[in-house]
Backbone as a ProteinNet text record, in pm:
[ID]
protein_1_A
[PRIMARY]
MTTTNNKNNHSNSNSPYSYESHTYFPELESGTSILFS
[TERTIARY]
-1523.3	-1561.4	-1477.4	-1411.6	-1326.4	-1397.8	-1389.1	-1457.2	-1353.9	-1279.1	-1177.1	-1238.2	-1205.1	-1262.4	-1414.8	-1466.2	-1610.8	-1679.3	-1608.3	-1666.6	-1668.5	-1619.2	-1622.4	-1766.9	-1849.6	-1991.5	-2064.6	-2006.8	-2066.9	-1964.1	-1946.5	-1845.3	-1890.2	-2018.9	-2071.7	-2106.7	-2030.6	-2058.9	-1959.6	-1998.9	-1913.3	-1946	-2055.3	-2100.4	-2112.7	-2119.2	-2136.1	-2261.6	-2248.7	-2363.4	-2383.9	-2506	-2537.1	-2504.2	-2426.4	-2387.4	-2389	-2473.4	-2485.4	-2514.4	-2610.9	-2650.4	-2537.7	-2437.7	-2326.4	-2303.5	-2239.2	-2208.7	-2059.8	-2023.9	-1883.8	-1848	-1725.9	-1679.3	-1562	-1590.6	-1487.9	-1393.7	-1436.8	-1355.2	-1237	-1248.9	-1138.9	-1024.2	-1053	-950.6	-1016.8	-947.5	-1001.8	-998.7	-1113.4	-1118.2	-1136.9	-1143	-1164.5	-1313.9	-1357	-1499.5	-1525.8	-1624.5	-1662.4	-1805.5	-1821.2	-1952.6	-2030.4	-2151.9	-2239.8	-2367.1	-2392.5	-2513.1	-2619.4
2565.4	2505.2	2380.5	2382.3	2268.6	2178.2	2047.5	1953.1	1865.6	1925.9	1851.6	1782.5	1655	1576.2	1580.6	1571.7	1580.6	1456.6	1343.7	1218.2	1209.4	1314.8	1319.2	1328.8	1392.4	1403	1275.2	1203.1	1077.8	966.7	919.7	816.8	681.4	671.7	544.6	554.1	637.2	652.9	572.4	451.7	364.9	384.3	454.2	480.1	631	671.6	814.2	871.4	983.1	1043	1186.1	1230.4	1365.4	1466.8	1566.4	1669.4	1805.8	1893.9	2027.3	2020.9	1939.1	1922.6	1866.9	1811.8	1751.9	1609.7	1530.8	1393.4	1378.1	1333.4	1318.7	1172.1	1136.7	1000.1	996.7	973	969	851.1	751.6	631.5	660	764.9	799.7	859.6	969.2	1033.9	1124	1149.4	1234.7	1380.4	1431	1569.1	1578.4	1464.6	1465.1	1467.2	1570.4	1583.7	1573.8	1493.2	1481.2	1530.6	1630.2	1690.8	1621.8	1579.9	1519.1	1601.2	1650.2	1730	1646
12387.3	12515.9	12544.2	12657.2	12692.8	12791.9	12768.2	12857.4	12926.3	13016.9	13088.2	13209	13224.4	13333.5	13329.7	13208.6	13190.8	13244.3	13238.5	13283	13435.2	13499.9	13645.1	13693.2	13611.3	13643.2	13606.2	13510.1	13465.4	13480.5	13602.4	13627	13573.5	13542.9	13494	13345.7	13272.8	13130.4	13048.8	13017.2	12936.9	12789.5	12765.6	12629.4	12608.7	12483.7	12451.5	12517.3	12583.9	12650	12600.5	12603.4	12557.4	12666.4	12629.9	12725.3	12656.6	12701.9	12644.2	12494.5	12456.3	12316.8	12231.2	12293.6	12220.4	12268.9	12188.1	12226.3	12251.6	12369.8	12406.3	12426.8	12386.4	12403.5	12501.5	12630.4	12734.6	12716.1	12639.3	12622.9	12530.6	12450.5	12360.2	12439.6	12508.9	12590.1	12692.3	12799.2	12903.7	12857	12816.9	12771	12621.1	12555.2	12410.4	12381.5	12312.6	12283.6	12134.3	12097.8	11957.4	11940.5	11855.5	11837.3	11726.6	11760.4	11661.4	11648.8	11531.6	11511.7	11443.2
[MASK]
+++++++++++++++++++++++++++++++++++++

């Protein structure tokens, strides 16, 4: 699953937010997703 421009839905996400049961860090890179279980 690719999350390109994922922060487009969350323009006010300066912190890690939960998305599809996963945690993504938009501050790292645009489209970089880090999964935390």
